[in-house]
Amino acid sequence: MPKARVVVVEDEPAIRRGVSDALRLSGYEVTEAADGAVGLREAAAAGVDLVLLDIMLPRRDGLDVLGELRRAHPARPVILLTAKGSEDDRVRGLKMGADDYVVKPFSAKELIARVEAVLRRTMRPPPEVRLVEVG
């Protein structure tokens, strides 16, 4: 079974590239966006399984993107990636509908583990195959 399709919305090129590379090395299909407007379009596209979303983005704030995405796709999982790590920031992001909240700096190993955990909870399992006894 192919791995999930992940959209990475991050304006810092080095972080976006590092996150995307780590995901691709782990077998995920990755789409990238460098601002909130493009990020929302990519995150709302059909076939997206998970969105990694920075909060401080040009053109459209990440929390605004999260709110819009929740209205259009309430079940689409979102992990916030941000330097805003205060308790109030984390609680606000989670209450707005984020499935997890990762504070920069973070390791690729931790991020992949969090991606896998969120996907385990949110992806639909393949249909069960039932064997029918003949005879």
CSV table of C-alpha atoms in Angstrom, one decimal:
chain,number,residue,atom,x,y,z
A,1,MET,CA,0.0,0.0,0.0
A,2,PRO,CA,1.5,3.4,-1.0
A,3,LYS,CA,2.3,5.9,1.8
A,4,ALA,CA,0.1,8.9,2.3
A,5,ARG,CA,0.1,12.2,0.3
A,6,VAL,CA,1.4,15.1,2.5
A,7,VAL,CA,1.3,18.8,1.8
A,8,VAL,CA,4.1,20.9,3.5
A,9,VAL,CA,3.2,24.6,3.9
A,10,GLU,CA,6.4,26.4,5.1
A,11,ASP,CA,7.8,29.7,3.9
A,12,GLU,CA,11.4,29.0,5.1
A,13,PRO,CA,13.1,27.2,2.1
A,14,ALA,CA,15.6,25.2,4.2
A,15,ILE,CA,13.0,23.9,6.6
A,16,ARG,CA,10.5,23.2,3.8
A,17,ARG,CA,13.2,21.3,1.9
A,18,GLY,CA,14.4,19.4,5.0
A,19,VAL,CA,10.8,18.3,6.0
A,20,SER,CA,9.9,17.4,2.4
A,21,ASP,CA,13.2,15.4,2.0
A,22,ALA,CA,12.6,13.5,5.3
A,23,LEU,CA,9.0,12.6,4.2
A,24,ARG,CA,10.1,11.5,0.8
A,25,LEU,CA,12.9,9.3,2.3
A,26,SER,CA,10.2,7.7,4.4
A,27,GLY,CA,8.1,6.9,1.3
A,28,TYR,CA,5.5,9.7,1.4
A,29,GLU,CA,4.3,11.7,-1.6
A,30,VAL,CA,5.0,15.4,-0.9
A,31,THR,CA,3.6,18.6,-2.3
A,32,GLU,CA,5.2,21.9,-1.2
A,33,ALA,CA,3.9,25.4,-0.8
A,34,ALA,CA,5.8,28.5,0.4
A,35,ASP,CA,2.9,30.8,1.4
A,36,GLY,CA,-0.6,30.5,2.9
A,37,ALA,CA,-2.6,31.2,-0.3
A,38,VAL,CA,-0.9,28.4,-2.3
A,39,GLY,CA,-0.8,26.3,0.8
A,40,LEU,CA,-4.6,26.4,1.2
A,41,ARG,CA,-5.1,25.5,-2.4
A,42,GLU,CA,-2.8,22.5,-2.2
A,43,ALA,CA,-4.1,21.4,1.3
A,44,ALA,CA,-7.7,21.5,0.0
A,45,ALA,CA,-6.9,19.4,-3.1
A,46,ALA,CA,-8.4,16.0,-3.5
A,47,GLY,CA,-6.3,13.1,-2.3
A,48,VAL,CA,-4.4,14.9,0.4
A,49,ASP,CA,-4.0,12.7,3.6
A,50,LEU,CA,-2.1,15.2,5.9
A,51,VAL,CA,-1.1,18.8,6.0
A,52,LEU,CA,2.0,20.1,7.8
A,53,LEU,CA,1.3,23.8,8.3
A,54,ASP,CA,3.5,26.7,9.5
A,55,ILE,CA,1.6,29.4,11.3
A,56,MET,CA,3.6,32.5,10.3
A,57,LEU,CA,3.2,32.6,6.5
A,58,PRO,CA,3.2,35.3,3.8
A,59,ARG,CA,0.0,36.1,1.9
A,60,ARG,CA,-2.2,34.2,4.4
A,61,ASP,CA,-1.7,33.3,8.0
A,62,GLY,CA,-1.5,29.6,8.9
A,63,LEU,CA,-4.3,29.8,11.5
A,64,ASP,CA,-6.5,31.4,8.8
A,65,VAL,CA,-5.6,28.5,6.5
A,66,LEU,CA,-6.4,26.0,9.2
A,67,GLY,CA,-9.8,27.6,9.8
A,68,GLU,CA,-10.7,27.6,6.1
A,69,LEU,CA,-9.4,24.1,5.7
A,70,ARG,CA,-11.5,22.9,8.7
A,71,ARG,CA,-14.6,24.5,7.1
A,72,ALA,CA,-14.0,22.8,3.7
A,73,HIS,CA,-12.5,19.5,5.0
A,74,PRO,CA,-13.3,19.0,8.7
A,75,ALA,CA,-11.6,15.6,8.9
A,76,ARG,CA,-8.4,16.4,7.0
A,77,PRO,CA,-5.5,16.0,9.5
A,78,VAL,CA,-3.3,19.0,10.1
A,79,ILE,CA,0.0,19.2,12.1
A,80,LEU,CA,1.1,22.7,12.9
A,81,LEU,CA,4.9,23.4,12.6
A,82,THR,CA,5.8,26.6,14.2
A,83,ALA,CA,8.2,28.6,16.3
A,84,LYS,CA,5.3,29.9,18.4
A,85,GLY,CA,5.7,27.5,21.3
A,86,SER,CA,4.0,29.1,24.2
A,87,GLU,CA,1.2,27.1,26.0
A,88,ASP,CA,-1.4,29.7,24.8
A,89,ASP,CA,-0.2,29.3,21.2
A,90,ARG,CA,-0.3,25.5,21.4
A,91,VAL,CA,-3.8,25.4,23.0
A,92,ARG,CA,-5.1,27.9,20.4
A,93,GLY,CA,-3.9,25.9,17.5
A,94,LEU,CA,-5.3,22.6,18.9
A,95,LYS,CA,-8.6,24.3,19.7
A,96,MET,CA,-8.8,25.6,16.2
A,97,GLY,CA,-8.6,22.0,14.9
A,98,ALA,CA,-5.0,21.0,14.6
A,99,ASP,CA,-4.3,17.3,15.2
A,100,ASP,CA,-0.9,18.0,16.6
A,101,TYR,CA,1.5,20.9,17.2
A,102,VAL,CA,5.3,20.6,16.7
A,103,VAL,CA,7.5,23.5,17.9
A,104,LYS,CA,10.6,24.4,15.9
A,105,PRO,CA,13.3,23.3,16.1
A,106,PHE,CA,12.4,19.7,15.8
A,107,SER,CA,14.1,16.6,14.6
A,108,ALA,CA,13.1,14.8,11.4
A,109,LYS,CA,12.8,11.6,13.4
A,110,GLU,CA,10.3,13.1,15.8
A,111,LEU,CA,8.3,14.7,13.0
A,112,ILE,CA,8.1,11.4,11.0
A,113,ALA,CA,6.9,9.7,14.2
A,114,ARG,CA,4.2,12.3,14.7
A,115,VAL,CA,3.1,12.1,11.1
A,116,GLU,CA,2.8,8.3,11.4
A,117,ALA,CA,0.8,8.6,14.7
A,118,VAL,CA,-1.6,11.1,13.2
A,119,LEU,CA,-2.1,9.1,10.1
A,120,ARG,CA,-2.7,5.9,12.1
A,121,ARG,CA,-5.6,7.7,13.9
A,122,THR,CA,-7.1,9.3,10.8
A,123,MET,CA,-6.6,7.2,7.7
A,124,ARG,CA,-9.3,4.8,6.7
A,125,PRO,CA,-8.1,1.2,6.8
A,126,PRO,CA,-8.5,-0.8,3.6
A,127,PRO,CA,-11.7,-2.8,3.4
A,128,GLU,CA,-11.7,-6.1,5.1
A,129,VAL,CA,-11.6,-9.2,2.9
A,130,ARG,CA,-14.1,-11.8,3.9
A,131,LEU,CA,-13.5,-15.4,3.0
A,132,VAL,CA,-16.6,-17.3,2.0
A,133,GLU,CA,-16.6,-21.1,2.5
A,134,VAL,CA,-17.9,-22.9,-0.6
A,135,GLY,CA,-19.3,-26.3,-0.4
